[in-house]
Short mmCIF file of C-alpha atoms in Angstrom, two decimals:
data_model
loop_
_atom_site.label_atom_id
_atom_site.label_comp_id
_atom_site.label_asym_id
_atom_site.label_seq_id
_atom_site.Cartn_x
_atom_site.Cartn_y
_atom_site.Cartn_z
CA MET E 1 -0.09 0.06 -0.08
CA ARG E 2 1.17 3.31 -0.92
CA PHE E 3 1.78 5.81 2.01
CA ILE E 4 0.04 9.15 1.73
CA THR E 5 1.35 12.23 3.95
CA PRO E 6 -0.72 14.19 5.94
CA ARG E 7 0.22 17.22 3.55
CA ALA E 8 -1.08 15.30 0.34
CA ARG E 9 -4.38 14.38 2.34
CA ARG E 10 -5.07 17.95 3.03
CA ARG E 11 -4.27 18.86 -0.78
CA ALA E 12 -6.71 16.17 -1.89
CA ALA E 13 -9.44 17.41 0.63
CA LEU E 14 -8.98 20.85 -0.68
CA ALA E 15 -9.14 19.69 -4.46
CA LEU E 16 -12.68 18.34 -3.44
CA VAL E 17 -14.09 21.69 -2.23
CA PRO E 18 -14.90 23.11 -5.65
CA LEU E 19 -16.78 20.01 -6.38
CA LEU E 20 -18.84 20.02 -3.06
CA LEU E 21 -19.80 23.65 -3.65
CA THR E 22 -22.67 22.97 -6.04
CA ALA E 23 -25.81 25.10 -6.66
CA GLY E 24 -27.22 24.19 -3.24
CA SER E 25 -24.07 24.23 -1.06
CA ARG E 26 -22.01 26.78 0.82
CA PRO E 27 -18.60 26.17 2.60
CA PRO E 28 -19.47 24.78 6.14
CA SER E 29 -17.72 27.70 7.78
CA VAL E 30 -20.17 30.56 6.07
CA SER E 31 -23.56 31.11 7.49
CA PRO E 32 -26.28 31.41 5.04
CA PRO E 33 -27.66 35.12 4.55
CA ALA E 34 -30.64 35.94 6.86
CA LEU E 35 -32.87 37.44 4.10
CA VAL E 36 -33.15 37.05 0.32
CA VAL E 37 -34.92 39.86 -1.24
CA LEU E 38 -36.38 40.09 -4.89
CA PHE E 39 -37.35 43.11 -6.48
CA VAL E 40 -39.31 42.40 -9.66
CA VAL E 41 -39.97 46.03 -11.59
CA ASP E 42 -42.68 45.02 -13.70
CA GLN E 43 -41.79 46.17 -17.49
CA MET E 44 -38.14 47.47 -16.64
CA ARG E 45 -36.07 47.56 -19.63
CA PRO E 46 -32.22 46.92 -19.51
CA ASP E 47 -31.67 50.26 -21.32
CA TYR E 48 -32.95 52.21 -18.63
CA PHE E 49 -29.67 51.63 -16.82
CA ALA E 50 -27.85 53.12 -19.53
CA ARG E 51 -30.10 55.96 -20.48
CA PHE E 52 -31.04 57.26 -16.92
CA GLY E 53 -28.10 55.84 -14.93
CA ALA E 54 -26.09 58.81 -14.47
CA GLN E 55 -28.90 60.45 -12.91
CA PHE E 56 -29.22 57.62 -10.31
CA THR E 57 -28.80 58.43 -6.35
CA GLY E 58 -30.62 55.84 -4.95
CA GLY E 59 -31.25 51.93 -4.66
CA LEU E 60 -31.12 51.23 -8.51
CA ALA E 61 -27.42 53.23 -8.17
CA ARG E 62 -26.37 51.08 -5.60
CA LEU E 63 -27.34 47.82 -6.90
CA ARG E 64 -25.95 48.79 -10.23
CA ALA E 65 -22.54 49.64 -8.95
CA HIS E 66 -22.03 47.12 -6.48
CA GLY E 67 -23.72 44.19 -7.76
CA ALA E 68 -23.23 41.46 -10.61
CA PHE E 69 -25.10 43.27 -13.55
CA TYR E 70 -26.41 41.37 -16.57
CA PRO E 71 -28.13 43.79 -19.26
CA ASN E 72 -28.77 40.87 -21.38
CA GLY E 73 -31.33 39.00 -19.20
CA LEU E 74 -33.95 36.90 -21.17
CA GLN E 75 -37.57 36.02 -20.34
CA ASP E 76 -36.81 33.59 -23.09
CA HIS E 77 -40.55 32.76 -23.94
CA ALA E 78 -43.08 33.72 -26.40
CA ILE E 79 -45.79 34.99 -24.33
CA THR E 80 -43.80 37.74 -22.32
CA GLN E 81 -46.77 39.03 -20.03
CA THR E 82 -46.54 39.51 -16.01
CA ALA E 83 -47.72 36.03 -15.13
CA PRO E 84 -45.64 33.83 -16.98
CA GLY E 85 -42.76 36.23 -16.18
CA HIS E 86 -43.22 36.21 -12.56
CA ALA E 87 -43.77 32.44 -12.20
CA THR E 88 -40.31 31.86 -14.13
CA ILE E 89 -37.85 33.96 -11.90
CA LEU E 90 -38.10 31.99 -8.58
CA SER E 91 -38.92 28.37 -10.08
CA GLY E 92 -35.96 28.21 -12.39
CA ARG E 93 -38.22 26.75 -15.17
CA THR E 94 -40.06 27.71 -18.17
CA PRO E 95 -43.95 28.52 -18.58
CA ALA E 96 -44.27 25.06 -20.19
CA SER E 97 -43.19 23.80 -16.90
CA THR E 98 -44.65 25.95 -14.55
CA GLY E 99 -48.18 25.50 -16.20
CA ILE E 100 -48.52 29.58 -16.27
CA LEU E 101 -49.38 30.36 -19.91
CA SER E 102 -50.56 33.80 -19.76
CA ASN E 103 -52.28 36.59 -17.49
CA ASP E 104 -55.52 34.94 -17.97
CA ARG E 105 -54.44 31.52 -17.40
CA SER E 106 -52.73 32.17 -14.35
CA VAL E 107 -54.23 33.08 -10.56
CA PRO E 108 -57.85 33.94 -11.34
CA ASP E 109 -59.86 31.41 -8.76
CA ALA E 110 -63.25 31.92 -7.77
CA ALA E 111 -62.82 29.41 -5.21
CA SER E 112 -60.27 31.81 -3.47
CA PRO E 113 -62.25 34.97 -2.80
CA VAL E 114 -60.13 37.97 -1.90
CA LEU E 115 -60.71 38.97 1.97
CA GLY E 116 -62.60 42.47 2.47
CA ALA E 117 -63.39 42.86 -1.12
CA PRO E 118 -66.63 41.23 -2.26
CA GLY E 119 -66.48 42.54 -5.97
CA ALA E 120 -62.95 41.36 -6.53
CA SER E 121 -61.86 38.31 -8.44
CA GLY E 122 -60.62 35.67 -6.35
CA ALA E 123 -56.93 34.30 -6.82
CA SER E 124 -54.69 31.44 -5.80
CA PRO E 125 -51.66 29.99 -7.26
CA ARG E 126 -53.54 26.54 -8.06
CA ARG E 127 -52.67 26.61 -11.66
CA PHE E 128 -48.99 26.81 -10.59
CA GLN E 129 -47.00 23.49 -11.25
CA GLY E 130 -43.95 22.58 -9.27
CA SER E 131 -41.59 24.20 -6.79
CA THR E 132 -39.91 27.43 -6.33
CA LEU E 133 -37.19 28.66 -4.26
CA TYR E 134 -39.15 29.03 -1.21
CA ASP E 135 -40.14 25.23 -1.39
CA TRP E 136 -36.39 24.69 -1.38
CA MET E 137 -36.04 26.65 1.32
CA LEU E 138 -38.81 25.02 3.29
CA ALA E 139 -37.21 21.50 2.39
CA ARG E 140 -34.18 22.64 4.44
CA ASP E 141 -35.66 24.66 7.02
CA ALA E 142 -39.45 24.34 7.91
CA GLY E 143 -39.15 27.64 9.60
CA SER E 144 -38.41 29.81 6.69
CA ARG E 145 -40.77 32.76 6.11
CA VAL E 146 -41.93 34.50 3.42
CA LEU E 147 -43.66 37.71 2.48
CA ALA E 148 -44.59 38.86 -0.80
CA VAL E 149 -45.95 42.13 -1.74
CA SER E 150 -47.26 43.64 -5.09
CA ARG E 151 -49.88 45.91 -6.55
CA LYS E 152 -50.91 43.11 -8.90
CA ASP E 153 -52.26 39.40 -7.67
CA ARG E 154 -50.18 37.50 -9.88
CA SER E 155 -46.89 39.37 -9.20
CA ALA E 156 -47.42 38.60 -5.48
CA ILE E 157 -48.46 34.96 -5.75
CA LEU E 158 -46.62 33.33 -8.71
CA PRO E 159 -42.91 33.89 -7.18
CA VAL E 160 -43.93 31.83 -4.06
CA GLY E 161 -45.42 28.85 -5.85
CA ARG E 162 -48.34 27.03 -4.04
CA ALA E 163 -46.68 27.49 -0.63
CA ARG E 164 -48.85 29.31 1.72
CA GLY E 165 -47.29 32.36 3.54
CA ASP E 166 -47.98 36.21 3.80
CA VAL E 167 -48.97 37.00 0.19
CA TYR E 168 -50.71 40.29 -0.34
CA TRP E 169 -51.83 42.53 -3.17
CA PHE E 170 -53.84 45.88 -3.60
CA VAL E 171 -57.64 45.83 -4.01
CA ASP E 172 -59.89 48.72 -3.78
CA GLY E 173 -57.44 50.84 -2.12
CA ARG E 174 -55.73 48.44 0.30
CA PHE E 175 -53.46 45.62 0.65
CA THR E 176 -55.19 42.22 1.16
CA THR E 177 -54.85 38.65 0.35
CA SER E 178 -57.20 35.70 -0.51
CA ARG E 179 -58.77 32.74 1.26
CA TYR E 180 -56.12 30.32 -0.18
CA TYR E 181 -53.80 31.74 2.24
CA VAL E 182 -55.94 32.86 5.51
CA ASP E 183 -59.39 33.48 6.45
CA THR E 184 -58.54 36.40 8.63
CA LEU E 185 -56.17 39.31 8.13
CA PRO E 186 -53.31 39.68 10.33
CA ALA E 187 -53.56 42.69 13.19
CA TRP E 188 -50.73 44.43 11.28
CA VAL E 189 -52.44 44.53 8.03
CA ARG E 190 -55.60 45.56 9.42
CA ALA E 191 -53.55 48.67 11.32
CA TYR E 192 -51.83 49.55 8.16
CA ALA E 193 -55.12 49.90 6.41
CA ALA E 194 -56.70 52.05 9.11
CA ARG E 195 -53.91 54.49 8.24
CA ASN E 196 -55.78 55.15 5.05
CA GLY E 197 -52.35 56.13 3.12
CA PRO E 198 -53.98 56.27 -0.19
CA ALA E 199 -56.75 58.93 0.68
CA ARG E 200 -53.96 61.25 1.50
CA LEU E 201 -52.71 61.10 -1.79
CA ALA E 202 -55.97 62.72 -3.16
CA GLY E 203 -55.12 65.84 -5.45
CA ARG E 204 -51.56 65.24 -5.29
CA THR E 205 -49.66 66.76 -8.17
CA TRP E 206 -46.99 64.46 -9.94
CA SER E 207 -44.52 67.04 -11.40
CA MET E 208 -40.96 66.52 -12.76
CA LEU E 209 -38.20 65.33 -10.08
CA LEU E 210 -35.58 67.12 -11.76
CA PRO E 211 -35.47 70.40 -13.88
CA PRO E 212 -37.08 70.06 -17.33
CA ASP E 213 -33.56 70.43 -19.28
CA ALA E 214 -32.43 67.14 -17.48
CA TYR E 215 -34.89 65.09 -19.62
CA ALA E 216 -33.90 64.46 -23.33
CA GLU E 217 -37.83 63.10 -23.83
CA ALA E 218 -40.54 65.81 -25.36
CA ASP E 219 -42.92 66.23 -22.74
CA SER E 220 -46.06 65.87 -24.87
CA LEU E 221 -46.85 63.58 -27.75
CA ALA E 222 -50.10 63.08 -29.13
CA PHE E 223 -50.61 59.67 -28.95
CA GLU E 224 -49.40 59.51 -25.29
CA ASN E 225 -52.43 58.52 -23.14
CA HIS E 226 -54.56 58.45 -25.78
CA GLY E 227 -54.30 61.95 -26.36
CA VAL E 228 -55.39 62.75 -22.59
CA ASP E 229 -53.35 64.29 -20.08
CA VAL E 230 -50.22 64.04 -22.07
CA ALA E 231 -47.99 66.75 -20.34
CA PHE E 232 -46.57 67.34 -17.04
CA PRO E 233 -47.87 67.99 -14.20
CA HIS E 234 -50.41 65.30 -13.86
CA VAL E 235 -52.80 65.58 -10.75
CA LEU E 236 -54.42 62.82 -8.79
CA PRO E 237 -58.23 63.03 -8.50
CA THR E 238 -59.98 63.88 -5.02
CA ALA E 239 -63.17 61.51 -5.59
CA PRO E 240 -62.22 58.34 -3.67
CA ASP E 241 -63.44 56.12 -6.54
CA SER E 242 -61.39 58.01 -9.16
CA LEU E 243 -58.53 58.16 -6.96
CA THR E 244 -58.18 54.67 -6.43
CA ALA E 245 -58.23 53.94 -10.24
CA ARG E 246 -55.86 56.60 -11.12
CA LEU E 247 -53.43 55.62 -8.31
CA LEU E 248 -52.50 52.48 -10.00
CA ARG E 249 -50.97 54.46 -12.92
CA TYR E 250 -49.12 57.11 -10.88
CA PRO E 251 -45.46 56.58 -9.37
CA TRP E 252 -46.88 56.63 -5.70
CA MET E 253 -48.38 53.49 -6.17
CA ASP E 254 -44.57 52.01 -5.94
CA SER E 255 -43.84 53.98 -2.62
CA LEU E 256 -46.91 52.51 -1.11
CA THR E 257 -45.77 49.16 -1.91
CA LEU E 258 -42.55 49.57 -0.62
CA ASP E 259 -43.80 50.96 2.37
CA PHE E 260 -46.19 48.00 2.96
CA ALA E 261 -43.45 45.74 2.66
CA LEU E 262 -41.21 47.36 4.67
CA GLU E 263 -43.94 47.50 7.47
CA GLY E 264 -44.54 43.63 6.96
CA ALA E 265 -40.92 42.64 7.20
CA ARG E 266 -40.72 44.72 10.54
CA ARG E 267 -44.25 43.43 11.85
CA THR E 268 -43.35 39.59 10.84
CA GLY E 269 -39.66 39.56 12.10
CA LEU E 270 -38.57 38.66 8.41
CA GLY E 271 -34.71 37.90 8.17
CA ARG E 272 -34.52 38.32 12.24
CA ARG E 273 -34.42 34.77 13.29
CA ARG E 274 -31.35 33.50 15.21
CA GLU E 275 -30.81 30.61 12.13
CA GLY E 276 -32.38 30.23 9.06
CA THR E 277 -33.07 32.15 5.97
CA ASP E 278 -36.26 34.26 4.83
CA LEU E 279 -37.66 35.44 1.48
CA LEU E 280 -39.06 38.84 0.81
CA VAL E 281 -40.50 39.34 -2.78
CA VAL E 282 -41.46 42.82 -3.77
CA SER E 283 -43.01 43.39 -7.16
CA LEU E 284 -43.33 47.01 -8.34
CA SER E 285 -46.09 47.64 -10.89
CA THR E 286 -46.05 51.22 -12.02
CA THR E 287 -43.62 51.35 -14.42
CA ASP E 288 -45.61 48.76 -16.40
CA GLU E 289 -48.76 51.22 -16.01
CA ILE E 290 -46.89 54.24 -17.08
CA GLY E 291 -45.22 52.43 -20.24
CA HIS E 292 -48.75 51.21 -21.48
CA ASP E 293 -50.42 54.68 -20.93
CA TRP E 294 -47.47 57.09 -22.22
CA GLY E 295 -44.88 54.70 -23.77
CA PRO E 296 -41.52 53.16 -22.74
CA ASP E 297 -39.87 56.37 -24.37
CA SER E 298 -41.68 58.94 -22.68
CA ARG E 299 -40.83 61.68 -20.10
CA GLU E 300 -43.17 60.16 -17.68
CA MET E 301 -41.18 57.05 -17.66
CA HIS E 302 -37.83 58.77 -17.52
CA ASP E 303 -39.64 60.34 -14.27
CA GLN E 304 -40.83 57.18 -13.05
CA ILE E 305 -37.71 55.53 -13.00
CA LEU E 306 -35.80 58.22 -11.16
CA ARG E 307 -38.34 57.97 -8.54
CA LEU E 308 -38.14 54.26 -8.13
CA ASP E 309 -34.50 54.89 -7.65
CA HIS E 310 -35.15 57.11 -4.90
CA TRP E 311 -37.73 54.90 -3.22
CA MET E 312 -35.89 51.88 -3.46
CA GLY E 313 -32.82 53.58 -1.90
CA TRP E 314 -35.03 54.95 1.06
CA PHE E 315 -36.41 51.20 1.25
CA LEU E 316 -32.86 49.47 1.18
CA ASP E 317 -31.37 52.05 3.98
CA SER E 318 -34.47 51.19 5.93
CA LEU E 319 -34.56 47.41 5.67
CA GLY E 320 -30.84 47.58 6.53
CA VAL E 321 -31.93 48.64 9.93
CA LEU E 322 -33.88 45.45 10.55
CA VAL E 323 -31.68 43.27 8.96
CA PRO E 324 -27.78 43.75 8.41
CA PRO E 325 -26.90 44.30 4.78
CA ALA E 326 -24.18 41.99 5.27
CA ARG E 327 -26.75 39.30 5.95
CA THR E 328 -28.88 40.17 2.91
CA VAL E 329 -28.94 38.96 -0.71
CA ILE E 330 -30.79 40.88 -3.28
CA ALA E 331 -31.88 40.28 -6.82
CA LEU E 332 -33.54 42.54 -9.13
CA THR E 333 -35.03 41.68 -12.60
CA ALA E 334 -38.28 42.08 -14.56
CA ASP E 335 -41.27 40.24 -15.76
CA HIS E 336 -40.78 41.43 -19.62
CA GLY E 337 -39.60 44.22 -21.51
CA ILE E 338 -41.70 46.29 -23.90
CA LEU E 339 -41.29 47.39 -27.54
CA PRO E 340 -41.58 51.17 -28.62
CA ALA E 341 -44.85 52.46 -29.00
CA PRO E 342 -45.77 52.03 -32.75
CA ASP E 343 -46.48 55.67 -33.24
CA TYR E 344 -43.08 56.60 -31.33
CA ALA E 345 -41.33 54.06 -33.51
CA ARG E 346 -42.64 55.59 -36.49
CA ASP E 347 -42.56 59.11 -35.97
CA VAL E 348 -39.45 59.77 -33.94
CA LEU E 349 -37.37 56.61 -34.38
CA HIS E 350 -38.51 56.18 -38.16
CA GLN E 351 -38.86 52.59 -38.00
CA ALA E 352 -41.29 49.97 -39.32
CA ALA E 353 -44.08 49.32 -36.38
CA GLY E 354 -47.70 48.60 -36.12
CA ARG E 355 -50.51 46.94 -34.37
CA ALA E 356 -51.98 43.32 -35.14
CA TRP E 357 -54.45 41.19 -33.46
CA LEU E 358 -56.29 37.92 -34.69
CA GLY E 359 -59.22 37.40 -31.98
CA ASP E 360 -61.81 37.63 -35.09
CA ILE E 361 -60.10 34.25 -36.26
CA ALA E 362 -61.03 32.94 -33.00
CA THR E 363 -64.62 34.20 -33.05
CA ASP E 364 -65.44 33.42 -36.59
CA ALA E 365 -64.24 29.80 -36.03
CA GLU E 366 -66.33 29.60 -32.69
CA ARG E 367 -69.58 31.02 -34.60
CA THR E 368 -68.93 28.72 -37.54
CA PHE E 369 -68.45 25.35 -35.39
CA ALA E 370 -71.22 26.23 -32.89
CA ALA E 371 -73.91 27.09 -35.77
CA ARG E 372 -73.13 23.63 -37.26
CA TYR E 373 -72.85 21.53 -33.94
CA HIS E 374 -74.92 23.56 -31.44
CA ARG E 375 -71.97 23.47 -28.90
CA SER E 376 -68.98 25.57 -27.99
CA PHE E 377 -65.55 24.40 -28.95
CA ALA E 378 -63.86 27.08 -26.76
CA PHE E 379 -61.76 28.93 -29.71
CA ARG E 380 -59.73 31.47 -28.09
CA PHE E 381 -56.82 33.93 -29.44
CA GLU E 382 -54.17 34.87 -26.72
CA TYR E 383 -51.23 36.95 -27.67
CA GLY E 384 -50.22 34.92 -30.61
CA LEU E 385 -51.65 31.30 -29.49
CA LEU E 386 -55.14 30.00 -31.16
CA THR E 387 -56.55 27.59 -28.81
CA ALA E 388 -59.67 25.07 -28.77
CA ASP E 389 -60.92 22.02 -27.42
CA VAL E 390 -59.11 19.93 -30.39
CA ALA E 391 -60.15 16.56 -28.39
CA GLU E 392 -63.74 17.58 -29.00
CA LEU E 393 -62.76 18.55 -32.65
CA ALA E 394 -61.18 15.62 -33.18
CA ALA E 395 -64.34 13.62 -31.67
CA ILE E 396 -66.86 15.03 -34.13
CA GLY E 397 -64.44 14.16 -37.05
CA VAL E 398 -62.68 17.06 -37.79
CA ASP E 399 -59.28 16.73 -39.25
CA VAL E 400 -57.52 18.87 -36.75
CA ASP E 401 -54.12 19.22 -38.55
CA SER E 402 -55.96 20.17 -41.58
CA LEU E 403 -57.83 23.00 -39.64
CA ALA E 404 -54.89 24.16 -37.84
CA ARG E 405 -53.00 24.60 -41.34
CA ALA E 406 -56.15 26.64 -42.98
CA LEU E 407 -56.34 28.96 -39.84
CA ALA E 408 -52.34 29.61 -39.66
CA ALA E 409 -52.54 30.14 -43.44
CA VAL E 410 -55.45 32.99 -42.55
CA ALA E 411 -53.31 34.50 -39.92
CA ARG E 412 -50.03 34.41 -42.01
CA GLY E 413 -51.80 36.55 -44.69
CA ARG E 414 -52.51 39.57 -42.31
CA PRO E 415 -50.50 42.56 -41.94
CA GLY E 416 -47.90 42.58 -39.35
CA ILE E 417 -47.52 38.65 -38.95
CA SER E 418 -44.17 37.52 -39.94
CA ARG E 419 -44.63 33.64 -39.39
CA THR E 420 -47.01 31.18 -38.06
CA TYR E 421 -46.65 27.54 -36.65
CA THR E 422 -49.11 24.75 -36.15
CA PRO E 423 -48.33 22.07 -33.77
CA ALA E 424 -46.69 19.99 -36.56
CA MET E 425 -44.53 22.69 -37.79
CA LEU E 426 -43.45 23.62 -34.35
CA ALA E 427 -42.31 20.35 -33.44
CA ALA E 428 -40.45 19.88 -37.05
CA ALA E 429 -38.72 23.48 -36.73
CA PRO E 430 -34.96 23.25 -36.14
CA PRO E 431 -33.19 24.42 -32.90
CA THR E 432 -31.72 27.28 -34.61
CA ASP E 433 -35.26 28.95 -34.92
CA VAL E 434 -35.41 31.08 -32.14
CA MET E 435 -38.96 31.93 -32.40
CA ALA E 436 -40.07 28.30 -32.55
CA ALA E 437 -37.84 27.65 -29.36
CA ARG E 438 -39.76 30.81 -27.49
CA TRP E 439 -42.97 29.23 -28.36
CA ARG E 440 -42.12 25.65 -27.03
CA ARG E 441 -40.86 27.31 -23.84
CA SER E 442 -44.19 28.74 -23.71
CA ILE E 443 -46.88 26.43 -24.61
CA VAL E 444 -48.00 23.92 -21.65
CA PRO E 445 -48.29 20.64 -22.25
CA GLY E 446 -51.77 19.43 -22.57
CA ILE E 447 -53.24 22.80 -23.78
CA GLY E 448 -55.21 22.30 -27.36
CA TRP E 449 -54.06 24.74 -29.70
CA LEU E 450 -54.01 25.39 -33.30
CA PHE E 451 -51.31 27.63 -34.34
CA ALA E 452 -48.99 30.11 -32.62
CA ALA E 453 -48.00 33.40 -34.66
CA VAL E 454 -45.24 35.92 -34.43
CA THR E 455 -45.39 39.51 -35.31
CA ALA E 456 -42.98 41.35 -37.74
CA PRO E 457 -40.31 43.58 -35.95
CA GLY E 458 -41.92 46.46 -34.37
CA VAL E 459 -45.46 45.17 -34.20
CA ILE E 460 -47.03 44.60 -31.09
CA TRP E 461 -50.02 42.59 -30.00
CA SER E 462 -53.04 45.26 -29.54
CA ARG E 463 -56.22 46.49 -31.22
CA ASN E 464 -55.54 50.23 -30.27
CA GLY E 465 -53.23 50.54 -27.00
CA VAL E 466 -50.63 52.99 -26.69
CA ALA E 467 -47.81 50.37 -26.12
CA ASN E 468 -47.58 46.71 -25.34
CA HIS E 469 -45.52 43.75 -24.61
CA GLY E 470 -46.37 40.01 -25.20
CA THR E 471 -44.56 39.23 -28.12
CA PRO E 472 -41.21 36.85 -28.55
CA GLN E 473 -39.38 39.78 -30.00
CA GLU E 474 -36.21 41.13 -28.55
CA GLY E 475 -37.58 44.08 -26.98
CA ASP E 476 -40.02 42.28 -25.00
CA VAL E 477 -37.90 39.29 -23.90
CA ARG E 478 -34.83 41.36 -22.51
CA VAL E 479 -34.53 42.28 -19.26
CA PRO E 480 -31.86 43.22 -16.58
CA ILE E 481 -30.77 41.09 -13.86
CA ILE E 482 -28.72 42.40 -10.96
CA VAL E 483 -27.27 40.04 -7.97
CA PHE E 484 -25.97 41.93 -4.99
CA GLY E 485 -24.72 40.92 -1.31
CA PRO E 486 -22.39 39.14 0.67
CA GLY E 487 -20.36 36.58 -1.81
CA VAL E 488 -21.39 38.47 -4.71
CA HIS E 489 -18.50 39.41 -7.39
CA ALA E 490 -19.63 42.89 -8.73
CA GLY E 491 -19.00 43.77 -12.14
CA THR E 492 -20.90 43.96 -15.77
CA PHE E 493 -21.39 40.66 -17.45
CA PRO E 494 -22.94 41.02 -21.08
CA ARG E 495 -23.49 37.52 -21.89
CA ARG E 496 -27.17 36.42 -22.47
CA VAL E 497 -28.55 34.84 -19.71
CA PRO E 498 -32.08 33.41 -19.28
CA ILE E 499 -34.12 34.62 -16.31
CA GLU E 500 -34.29 30.82 -15.03
CA ASP E 501 -30.66 31.44 -13.55
CA ILE E 502 -31.94 33.68 -10.97
CA ALA E 503 -33.36 30.86 -8.74
CA PRO E 504 -30.54 28.43 -8.61
CA THR E 505 -27.91 31.45 -8.08
CA LEU E 506 -29.99 32.64 -5.22
CA ALA E 507 -30.17 28.84 -3.97
CA ARG E 508 -26.36 28.48 -4.19
CA LEU E 509 -25.81 31.79 -2.43
CA ILE E 510 -28.10 30.62 0.51
CA GLY E 511 -26.93 27.06 0.63
CA VAL E 512 -30.63 25.17 -0.59
CA THR E 513 -31.00 22.70 -3.13
CA PRO E 514 -33.83 22.46 -5.82
CA THR E 515 -36.04 19.70 -5.23
CA GLN E 516 -37.12 18.98 -8.65
CA PRO E 517 -35.07 19.29 -12.20
CA ILE E 518 -35.02 22.84 -13.30
CA ALA E 519 -33.78 24.54 -16.48
CA GLY E 520 -31.61 27.44 -14.90
CA ARG E 521 -27.97 27.09 -13.87
CA PRO E 522 -26.26 29.28 -11.23
CA LEU E 523 -24.51 32.52 -12.77
CA THR E 524 -20.97 31.56 -12.58
CA GLU E 525 -19.68 35.15 -12.52
CA VAL E 526 -21.49 35.81 -9.33
CA PHE E 527 -19.23 33.49 -7.51
CA ALA E 528 -16.09 34.26 -9.49
CA ARG E 529 -13.16 35.10 -7.50
#
């Protein structure tokens, strides 16, 4: 037997360390962070950091300067909407795996009514399939806690998955939840609502944060906000019902969301256990609303991002009083991007642009088959995808493949449509077909569908909206990714990375392991030394 010296044994043991530090492990001597924070800025485009970054002084500036910044993150699927984007971020899996195809097929659930809002639509994660980072945390530590907050129900619910916890969204002027999570709101949530913060904003004026010459954008373009209230200043109404509706589209909605999240972190003791890691998810929705109303290249958007930077700085400073920054890991990303408003693209950028919608194809098919067979076959068009009850169609003798080809040909002949795929065509498309790959990552197995369409460059899915997202085009797919905190190597990394990589990266930073196969991989640059 060959004798191995103690020194050789030490060298051999050290050589194993990189192999042991997998996506779900940390060095034994390093305590995991006490808190993981995920910020999702709805509709945040990565180019905002380049365009407005010199004017940042708050939270966005801090994360950008001291975090691992990926300007080419990808929500790499075809229906780039809020729900599939949020479901992907902390699951490490594509919409085809999470089961969340679109906004409409996400969290609506009549069996889970919203507390204190009898007229609101119920919501729950029952359609979500599989696990998320929070499930992986619970598998290691049953005491792990979560707080998820957003203006939108789907944005609060889907990053957490099916697990129950403190999950709240904004309904009728206050933050609440559904009976999927609890039967009665906690005392701290009721106390927060009693402050009646939104009412204090009645009549508030939204003016520019900086002097006018700090903004390169024109202050008023005819197409913005459908030609109404297109220039600064913008004033919130005083009537309660009007105030509640308009508040969702003004920057203060983000400040309320951050304030509620901070109060929740304080009252629940998030991140302040003696051992273990907790999760805080804050999804900020106002950027999306402003992008839809005024367009992503508007002066209103510029001002919104500056205000968001300011409020996030306040939030991080305040959170740091509760949980030491040295024990906090932060990620920031977006659920999707957005294409330029078609009018702006044509008139200012001098690029080809337009709007397309194929809903009439579904309506006509439904009417034709209902008239002949006296029942519904659930023809439905959603952001490029025509679905139907194909099993019922086949049962009455319809050649579904022929029907799919015929309807796809109709769609392909419409202005603004660049290509279509039937199920057979999508299955046969080569791996080099980027749009086909994005549709494969979107379509949930078991959903009956007849064709998937792709718009031409610059063409949005819309009937008459100012601006929209939802296509597999580059402007809708690209999002920023930032990871910040202890153990993170700061820098700018331009390679294209899928959003699915965030969950395993955070898992590795806190020392947990995914409980199921996932598509994402840890972002290697985050751990580089």
